[in-house]
XYZ file of N, CA and C in Angstrom:
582
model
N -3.820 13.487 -16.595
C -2.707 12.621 -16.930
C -2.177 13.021 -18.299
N -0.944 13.519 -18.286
C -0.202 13.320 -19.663
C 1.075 12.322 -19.853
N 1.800 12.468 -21.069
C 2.766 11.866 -21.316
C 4.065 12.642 -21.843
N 5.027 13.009 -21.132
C 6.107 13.386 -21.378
C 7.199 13.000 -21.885
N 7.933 13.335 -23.127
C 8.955 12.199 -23.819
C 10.745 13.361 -23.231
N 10.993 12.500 -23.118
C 12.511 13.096 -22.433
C 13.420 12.417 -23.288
N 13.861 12.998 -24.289
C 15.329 12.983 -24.799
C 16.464 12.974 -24.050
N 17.641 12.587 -24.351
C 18.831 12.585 -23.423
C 19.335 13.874 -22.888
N 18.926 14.864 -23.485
C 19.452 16.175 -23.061
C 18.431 16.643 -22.045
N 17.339 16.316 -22.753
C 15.821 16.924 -21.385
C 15.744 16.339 -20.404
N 16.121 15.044 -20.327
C 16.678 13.884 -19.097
C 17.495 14.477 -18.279
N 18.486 14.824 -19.049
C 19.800 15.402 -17.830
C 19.369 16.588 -17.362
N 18.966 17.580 -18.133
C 18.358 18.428 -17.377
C 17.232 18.170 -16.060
N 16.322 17.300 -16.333
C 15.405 17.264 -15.585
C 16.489 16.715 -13.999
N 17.306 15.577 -14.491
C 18.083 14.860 -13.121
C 18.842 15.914 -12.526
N 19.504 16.901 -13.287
C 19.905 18.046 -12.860
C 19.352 18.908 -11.775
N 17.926 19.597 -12.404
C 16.929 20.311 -11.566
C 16.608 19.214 -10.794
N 16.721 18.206 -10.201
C 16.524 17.373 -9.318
C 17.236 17.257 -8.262
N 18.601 16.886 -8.641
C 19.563 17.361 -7.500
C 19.627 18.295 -7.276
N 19.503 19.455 -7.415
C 19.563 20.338 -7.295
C 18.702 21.011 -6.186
N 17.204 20.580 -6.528
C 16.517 20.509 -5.225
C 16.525 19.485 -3.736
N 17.260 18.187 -3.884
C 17.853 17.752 -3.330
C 18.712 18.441 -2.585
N 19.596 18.153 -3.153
C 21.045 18.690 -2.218
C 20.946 20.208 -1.638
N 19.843 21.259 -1.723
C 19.321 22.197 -1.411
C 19.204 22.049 0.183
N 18.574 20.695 0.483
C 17.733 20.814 1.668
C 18.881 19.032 2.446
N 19.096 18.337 1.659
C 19.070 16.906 1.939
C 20.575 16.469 1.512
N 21.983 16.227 2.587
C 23.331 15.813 2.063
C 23.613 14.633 1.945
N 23.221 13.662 1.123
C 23.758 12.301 2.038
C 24.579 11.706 1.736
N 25.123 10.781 2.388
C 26.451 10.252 2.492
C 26.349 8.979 1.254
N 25.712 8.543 1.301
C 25.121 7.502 -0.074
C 24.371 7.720 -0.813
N 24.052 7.800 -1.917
C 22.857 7.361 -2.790
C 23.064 6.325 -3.448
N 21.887 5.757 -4.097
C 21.623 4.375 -4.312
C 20.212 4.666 -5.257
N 20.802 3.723 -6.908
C 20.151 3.993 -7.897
C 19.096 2.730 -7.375
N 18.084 2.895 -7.798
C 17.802 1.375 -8.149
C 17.697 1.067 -9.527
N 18.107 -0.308 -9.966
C 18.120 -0.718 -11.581
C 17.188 -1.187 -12.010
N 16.435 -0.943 -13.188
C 17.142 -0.260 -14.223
C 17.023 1.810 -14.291
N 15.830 1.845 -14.154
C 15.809 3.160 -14.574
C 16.335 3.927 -13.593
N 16.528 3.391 -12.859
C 16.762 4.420 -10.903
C 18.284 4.607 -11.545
N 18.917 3.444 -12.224
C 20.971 3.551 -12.347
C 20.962 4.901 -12.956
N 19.762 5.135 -14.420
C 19.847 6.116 -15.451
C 19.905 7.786 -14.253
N 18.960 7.507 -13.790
C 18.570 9.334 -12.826
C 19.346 9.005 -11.665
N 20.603 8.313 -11.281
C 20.782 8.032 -9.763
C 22.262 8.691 -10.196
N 22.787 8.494 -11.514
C 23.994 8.719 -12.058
C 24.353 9.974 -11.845
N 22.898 10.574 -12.789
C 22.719 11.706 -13.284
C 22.944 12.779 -12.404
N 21.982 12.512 -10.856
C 22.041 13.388 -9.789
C 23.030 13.482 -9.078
N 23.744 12.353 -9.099
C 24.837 11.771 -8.265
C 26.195 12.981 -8.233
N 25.550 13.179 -10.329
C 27.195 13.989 -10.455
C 26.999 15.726 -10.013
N 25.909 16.132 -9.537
C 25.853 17.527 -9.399
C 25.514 17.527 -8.002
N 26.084 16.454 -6.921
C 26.633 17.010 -5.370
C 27.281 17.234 -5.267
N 27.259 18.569 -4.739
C 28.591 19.182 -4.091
C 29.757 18.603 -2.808
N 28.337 17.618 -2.029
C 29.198 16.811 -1.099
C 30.194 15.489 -1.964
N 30.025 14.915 -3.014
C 30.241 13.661 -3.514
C 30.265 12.809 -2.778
N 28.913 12.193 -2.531
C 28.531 10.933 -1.516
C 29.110 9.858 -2.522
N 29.162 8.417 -1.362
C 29.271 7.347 -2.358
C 28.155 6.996 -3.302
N 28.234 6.530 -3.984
C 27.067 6.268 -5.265
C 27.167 4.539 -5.063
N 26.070 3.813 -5.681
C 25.695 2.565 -5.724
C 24.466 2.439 -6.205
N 24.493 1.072 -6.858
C 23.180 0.462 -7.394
C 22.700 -0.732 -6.806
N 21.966 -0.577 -7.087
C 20.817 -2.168 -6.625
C 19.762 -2.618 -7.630
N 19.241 -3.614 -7.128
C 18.349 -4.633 -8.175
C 18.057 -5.546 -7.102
N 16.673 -5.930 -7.525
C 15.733 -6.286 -6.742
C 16.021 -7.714 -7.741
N 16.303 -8.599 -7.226
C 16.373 -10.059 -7.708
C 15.295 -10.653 -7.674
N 13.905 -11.445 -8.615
C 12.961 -11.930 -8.020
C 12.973 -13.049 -9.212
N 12.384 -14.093 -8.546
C 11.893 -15.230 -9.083
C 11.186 -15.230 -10.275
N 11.816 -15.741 -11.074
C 10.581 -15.868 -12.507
C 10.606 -14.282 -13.076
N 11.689 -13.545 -13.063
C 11.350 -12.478 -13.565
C 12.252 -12.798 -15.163
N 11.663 -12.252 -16.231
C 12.535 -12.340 -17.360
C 12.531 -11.081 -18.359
N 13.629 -11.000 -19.384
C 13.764 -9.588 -20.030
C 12.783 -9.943 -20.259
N 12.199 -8.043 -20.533
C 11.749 -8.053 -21.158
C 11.638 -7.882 -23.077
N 10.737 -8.452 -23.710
C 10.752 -8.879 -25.574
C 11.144 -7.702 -25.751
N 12.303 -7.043 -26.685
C 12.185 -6.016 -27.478
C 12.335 -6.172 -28.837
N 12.274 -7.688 -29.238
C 11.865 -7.711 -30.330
C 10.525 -6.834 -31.631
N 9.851 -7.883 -31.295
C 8.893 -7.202 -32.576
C 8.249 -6.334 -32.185
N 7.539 -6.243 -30.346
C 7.143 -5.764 -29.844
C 7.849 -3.929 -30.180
N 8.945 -3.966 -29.925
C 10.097 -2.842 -29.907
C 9.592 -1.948 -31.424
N 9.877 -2.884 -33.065
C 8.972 -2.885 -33.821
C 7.894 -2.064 -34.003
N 6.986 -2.701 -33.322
C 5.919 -1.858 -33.933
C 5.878 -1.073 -32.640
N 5.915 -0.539 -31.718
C 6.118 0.545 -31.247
C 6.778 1.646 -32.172
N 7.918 1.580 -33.000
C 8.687 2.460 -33.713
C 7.921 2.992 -34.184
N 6.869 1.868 -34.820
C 6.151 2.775 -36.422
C 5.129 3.296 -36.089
N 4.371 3.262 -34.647
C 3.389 4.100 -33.810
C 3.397 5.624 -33.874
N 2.840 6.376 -34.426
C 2.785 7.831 -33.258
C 2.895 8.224 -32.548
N 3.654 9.584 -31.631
C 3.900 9.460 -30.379
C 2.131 9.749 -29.928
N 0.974 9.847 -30.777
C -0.522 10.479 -30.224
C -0.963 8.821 -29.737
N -0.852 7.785 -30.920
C -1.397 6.742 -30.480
C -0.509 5.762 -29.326
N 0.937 6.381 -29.299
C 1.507 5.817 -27.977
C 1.530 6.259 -27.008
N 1.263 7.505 -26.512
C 0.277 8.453 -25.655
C -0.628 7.952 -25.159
N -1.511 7.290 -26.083
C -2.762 7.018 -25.613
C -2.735 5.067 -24.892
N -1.927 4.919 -24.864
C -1.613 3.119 -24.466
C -1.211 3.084 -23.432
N -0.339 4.401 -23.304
C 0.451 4.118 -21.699
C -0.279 5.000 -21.156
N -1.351 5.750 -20.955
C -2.120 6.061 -20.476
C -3.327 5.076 -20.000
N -3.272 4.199 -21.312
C -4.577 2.986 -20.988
C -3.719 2.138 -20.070
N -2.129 1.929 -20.179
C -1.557 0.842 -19.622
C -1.264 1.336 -17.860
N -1.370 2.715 -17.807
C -1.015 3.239 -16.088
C -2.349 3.220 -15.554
N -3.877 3.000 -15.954
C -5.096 3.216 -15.718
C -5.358 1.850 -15.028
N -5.045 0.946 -16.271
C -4.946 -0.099 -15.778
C -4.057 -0.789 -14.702
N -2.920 -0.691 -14.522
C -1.952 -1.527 -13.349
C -2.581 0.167 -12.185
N -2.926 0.955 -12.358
C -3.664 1.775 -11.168
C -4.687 1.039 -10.475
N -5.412 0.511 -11.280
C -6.846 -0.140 -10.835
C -6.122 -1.604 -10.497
N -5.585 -2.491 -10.777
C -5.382 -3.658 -10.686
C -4.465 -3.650 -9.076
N -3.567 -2.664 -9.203
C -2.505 -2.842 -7.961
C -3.965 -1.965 -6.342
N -4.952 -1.001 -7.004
C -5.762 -1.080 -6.047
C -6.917 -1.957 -5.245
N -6.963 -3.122 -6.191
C -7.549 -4.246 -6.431
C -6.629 -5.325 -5.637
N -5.549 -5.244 -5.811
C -4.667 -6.498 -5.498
C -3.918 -6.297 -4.327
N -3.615 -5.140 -4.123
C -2.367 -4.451 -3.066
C -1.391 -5.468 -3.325
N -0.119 -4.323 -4.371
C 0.768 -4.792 -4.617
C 1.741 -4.819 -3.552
N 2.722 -6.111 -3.772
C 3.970 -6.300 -3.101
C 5.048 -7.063 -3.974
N 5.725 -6.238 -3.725
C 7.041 -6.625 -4.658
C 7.686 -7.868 -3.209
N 8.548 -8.617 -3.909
C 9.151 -9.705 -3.028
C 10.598 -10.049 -3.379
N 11.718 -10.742 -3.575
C 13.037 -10.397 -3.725
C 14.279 -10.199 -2.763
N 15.236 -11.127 -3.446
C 16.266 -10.164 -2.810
C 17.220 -9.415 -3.008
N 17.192 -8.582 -1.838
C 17.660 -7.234 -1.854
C 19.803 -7.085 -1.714
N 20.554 -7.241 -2.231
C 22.212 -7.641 -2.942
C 22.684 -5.909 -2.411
N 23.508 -5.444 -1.258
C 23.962 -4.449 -1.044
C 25.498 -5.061 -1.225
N 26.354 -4.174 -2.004
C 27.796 -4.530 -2.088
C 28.206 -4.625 -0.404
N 29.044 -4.669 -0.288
C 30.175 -5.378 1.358
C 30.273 -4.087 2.042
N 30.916 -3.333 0.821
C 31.151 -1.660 1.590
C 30.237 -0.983 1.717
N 28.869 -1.309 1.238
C 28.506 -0.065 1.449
C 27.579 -0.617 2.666
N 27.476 -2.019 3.056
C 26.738 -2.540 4.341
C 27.660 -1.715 5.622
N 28.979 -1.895 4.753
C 29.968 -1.893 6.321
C 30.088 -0.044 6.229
N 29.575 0.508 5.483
C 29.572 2.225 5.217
C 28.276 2.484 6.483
N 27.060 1.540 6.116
C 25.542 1.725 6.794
C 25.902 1.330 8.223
N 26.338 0.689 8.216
C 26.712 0.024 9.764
C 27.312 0.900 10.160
N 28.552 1.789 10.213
C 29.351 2.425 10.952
C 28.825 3.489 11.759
N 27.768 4.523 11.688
C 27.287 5.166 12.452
C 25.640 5.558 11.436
N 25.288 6.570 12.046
C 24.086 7.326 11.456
C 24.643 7.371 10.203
N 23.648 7.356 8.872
C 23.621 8.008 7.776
C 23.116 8.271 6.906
N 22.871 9.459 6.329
C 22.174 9.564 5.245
C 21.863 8.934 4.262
N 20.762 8.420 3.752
C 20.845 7.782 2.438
C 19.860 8.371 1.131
N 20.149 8.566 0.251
C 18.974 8.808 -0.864
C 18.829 7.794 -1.835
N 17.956 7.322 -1.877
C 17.269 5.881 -2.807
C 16.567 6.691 -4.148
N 17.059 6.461 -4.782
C 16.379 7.172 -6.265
C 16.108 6.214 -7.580
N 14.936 6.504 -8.029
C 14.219 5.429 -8.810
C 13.513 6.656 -10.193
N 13.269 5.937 -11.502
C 13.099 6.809 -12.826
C 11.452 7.268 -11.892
N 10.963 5.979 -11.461
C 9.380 7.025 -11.289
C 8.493 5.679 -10.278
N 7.808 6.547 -9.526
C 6.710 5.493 -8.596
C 5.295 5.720 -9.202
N 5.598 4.271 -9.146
C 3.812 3.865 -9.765
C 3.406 3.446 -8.674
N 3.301 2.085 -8.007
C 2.330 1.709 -7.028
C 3.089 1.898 -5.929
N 4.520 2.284 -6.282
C 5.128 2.174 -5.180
C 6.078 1.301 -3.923
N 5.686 -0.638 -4.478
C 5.689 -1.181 -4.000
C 7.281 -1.597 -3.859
N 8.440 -1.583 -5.101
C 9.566 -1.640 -5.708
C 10.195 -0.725 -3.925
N 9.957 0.790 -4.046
C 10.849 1.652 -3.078
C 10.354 0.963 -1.903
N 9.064 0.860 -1.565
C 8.836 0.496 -0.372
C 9.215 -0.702 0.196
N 10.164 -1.419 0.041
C 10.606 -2.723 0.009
C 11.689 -3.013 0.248
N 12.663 -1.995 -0.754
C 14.096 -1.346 -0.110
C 13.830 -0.263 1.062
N 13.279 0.216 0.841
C 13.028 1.260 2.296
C 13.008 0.567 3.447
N 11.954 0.046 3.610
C 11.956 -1.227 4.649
C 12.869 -2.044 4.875
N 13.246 -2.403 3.905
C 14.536 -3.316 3.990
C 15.840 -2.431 4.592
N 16.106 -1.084 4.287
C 17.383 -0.543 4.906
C 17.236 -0.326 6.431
N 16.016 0.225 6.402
C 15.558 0.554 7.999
C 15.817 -0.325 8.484
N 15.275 -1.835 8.182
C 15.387 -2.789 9.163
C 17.025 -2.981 9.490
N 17.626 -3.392 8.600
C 19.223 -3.577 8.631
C 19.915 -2.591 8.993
N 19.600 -1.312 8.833
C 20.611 -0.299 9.404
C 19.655 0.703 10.186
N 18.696 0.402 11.191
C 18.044 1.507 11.724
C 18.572 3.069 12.159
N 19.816 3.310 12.073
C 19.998 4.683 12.777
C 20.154 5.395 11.232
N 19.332 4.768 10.117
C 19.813 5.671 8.964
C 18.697 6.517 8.480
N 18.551 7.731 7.642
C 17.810 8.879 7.885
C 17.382 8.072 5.854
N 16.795 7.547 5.392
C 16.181 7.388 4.279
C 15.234 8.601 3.384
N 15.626 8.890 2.247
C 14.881 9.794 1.654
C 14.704 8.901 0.327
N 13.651 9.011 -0.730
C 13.672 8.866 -1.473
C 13.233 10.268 -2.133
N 13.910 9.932 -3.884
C 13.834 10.902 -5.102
C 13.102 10.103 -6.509
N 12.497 10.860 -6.886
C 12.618 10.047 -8.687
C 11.978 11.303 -9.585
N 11.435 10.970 -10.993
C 11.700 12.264 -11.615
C 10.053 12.084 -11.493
N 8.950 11.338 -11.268
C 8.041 11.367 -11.528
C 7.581 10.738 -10.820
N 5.989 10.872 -10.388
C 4.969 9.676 -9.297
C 3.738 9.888 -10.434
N 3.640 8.111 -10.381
C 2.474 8.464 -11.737
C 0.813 8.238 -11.187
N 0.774 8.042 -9.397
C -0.676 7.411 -8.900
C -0.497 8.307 -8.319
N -1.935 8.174 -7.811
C -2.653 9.328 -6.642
C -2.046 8.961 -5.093
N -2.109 7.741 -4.978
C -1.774 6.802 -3.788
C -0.984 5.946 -3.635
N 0.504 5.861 -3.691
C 1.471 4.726 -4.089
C 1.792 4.707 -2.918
N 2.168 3.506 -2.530
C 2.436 2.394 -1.146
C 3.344 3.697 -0.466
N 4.329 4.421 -0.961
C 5.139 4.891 -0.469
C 5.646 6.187 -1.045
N 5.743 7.433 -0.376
C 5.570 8.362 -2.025
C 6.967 9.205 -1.503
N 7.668 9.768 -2.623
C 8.841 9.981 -2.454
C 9.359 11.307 -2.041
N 10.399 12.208 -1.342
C 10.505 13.162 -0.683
C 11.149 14.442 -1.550
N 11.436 14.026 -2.757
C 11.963 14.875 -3.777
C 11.515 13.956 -5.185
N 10.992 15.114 -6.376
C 10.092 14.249 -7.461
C 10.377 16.000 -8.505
N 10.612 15.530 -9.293
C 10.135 16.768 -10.572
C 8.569 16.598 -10.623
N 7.489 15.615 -10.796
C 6.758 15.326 -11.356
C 5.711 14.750 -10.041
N 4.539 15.393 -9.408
C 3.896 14.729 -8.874
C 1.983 14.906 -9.141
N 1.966 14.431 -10.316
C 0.822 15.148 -11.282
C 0.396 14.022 -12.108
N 0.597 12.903 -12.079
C 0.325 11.738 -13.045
C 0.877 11.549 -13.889
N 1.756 12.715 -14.455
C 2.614 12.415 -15.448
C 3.781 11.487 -16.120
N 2.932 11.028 -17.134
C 4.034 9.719 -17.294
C 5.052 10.083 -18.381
N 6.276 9.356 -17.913
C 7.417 10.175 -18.943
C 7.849 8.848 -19.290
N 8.631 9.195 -20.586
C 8.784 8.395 -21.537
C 10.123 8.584 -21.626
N 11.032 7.855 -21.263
C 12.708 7.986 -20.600
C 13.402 7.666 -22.131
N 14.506 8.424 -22.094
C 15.419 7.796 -23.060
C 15.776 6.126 -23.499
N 15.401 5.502 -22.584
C 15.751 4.125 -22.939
C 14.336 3.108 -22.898
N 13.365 3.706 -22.836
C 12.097 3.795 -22.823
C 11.869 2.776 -24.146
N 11.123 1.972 -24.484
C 10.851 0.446 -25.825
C 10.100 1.920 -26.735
N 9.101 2.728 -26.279
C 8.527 3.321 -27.191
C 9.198 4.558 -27.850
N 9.936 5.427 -27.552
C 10.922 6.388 -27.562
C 11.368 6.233 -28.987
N 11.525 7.618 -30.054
C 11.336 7.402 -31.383
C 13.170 7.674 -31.785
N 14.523 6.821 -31.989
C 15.539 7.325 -32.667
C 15.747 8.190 -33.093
């Protein structure tokens, strides 16, 4: 397990070499960020198809969910090291690893598709690519996945993201820069140094 910090330029690159292997093999007629980090890499890939599918976002609406503090918390992250903040989100992916194998996670929510792009899914077969910053347990994609299948069964679902950070996530994705434990540390990331 390491920790990878992606600046805005190493970001785009990476979403770059992403589509790139994408759209290689996989055309689809939609993609679909999920928010928050999925909007950041869903953008990114979005703009280097050659087909120009429709683009869209989503967000998983759930009960009792609230921002998260970037107050003080935000703070002393700044004045951290990137060695001793390395070493936290390593303790912090060890941990929700063991806990979500312990618990079998499920995400719950609902799932808000704009009008057009239901009445886009409905009209015949179609491609879709669901793209998310990174799968941890997995439970987030597998939920929309399920959820499109059910509502639009004749559609061909792929998922992308730039990273898978478990050995075993509910659902693991069909295009990834990163399938090695590696945890990356995104431009908009609380620990990420100005």
């Amino acid at each position: 397990m390491k920790v990878k910090t992606l600046y805005t330029e190493e970001f785009n690159k990476e979403c770059t070499a992403l589509g790139h292997e994408i759209f290689a093999q996989f055309h689809p007629d939609v993609i679909i960020g999920v928010l928050t980090g999925g909007g950041f890499v869903g953008r990114q890939v979005a703009k280097v198809s050659p087909s120009k599918p429709i683009y869209t976002e989503i967000k998983i609406q759930r009960g009792g969910t609230s921002k998260k503090e970037k107050g003080l918390l935000h703070k002393i992250l700044q004045c951290l090291p990137y060695s001793v903040l390395n070493v936290l989100r390593m303790l912090e992916s060890v941990l929700l690893e063991y806990k979500s194998k312990k618990n079998n996670p499920k995400r719950e929510g609902t799932i808000c598709l704009p009008k057009d792009i239901i009445s886009i899914l409905s009209e015949r077969k179609r491609k879709v690519l669901l793209v998310d910053d990174a799968i941890d347990s997995g439970a987030t994609l597998l939920l929309i996945k399920q959820y499109l299948l059910n509502e639009f069964p004749d559609i061909d679902v792929k998922i992308a993201v730039i990273t898978v950070t478990t050995r075993h996530p509910l659902v693991m994705a069909d295009y990834y820069r990163y399938n090695n434990r590696t945890l990356i540390r995104f431009p908009w990331s609380n620990d990420i140094k100005r």
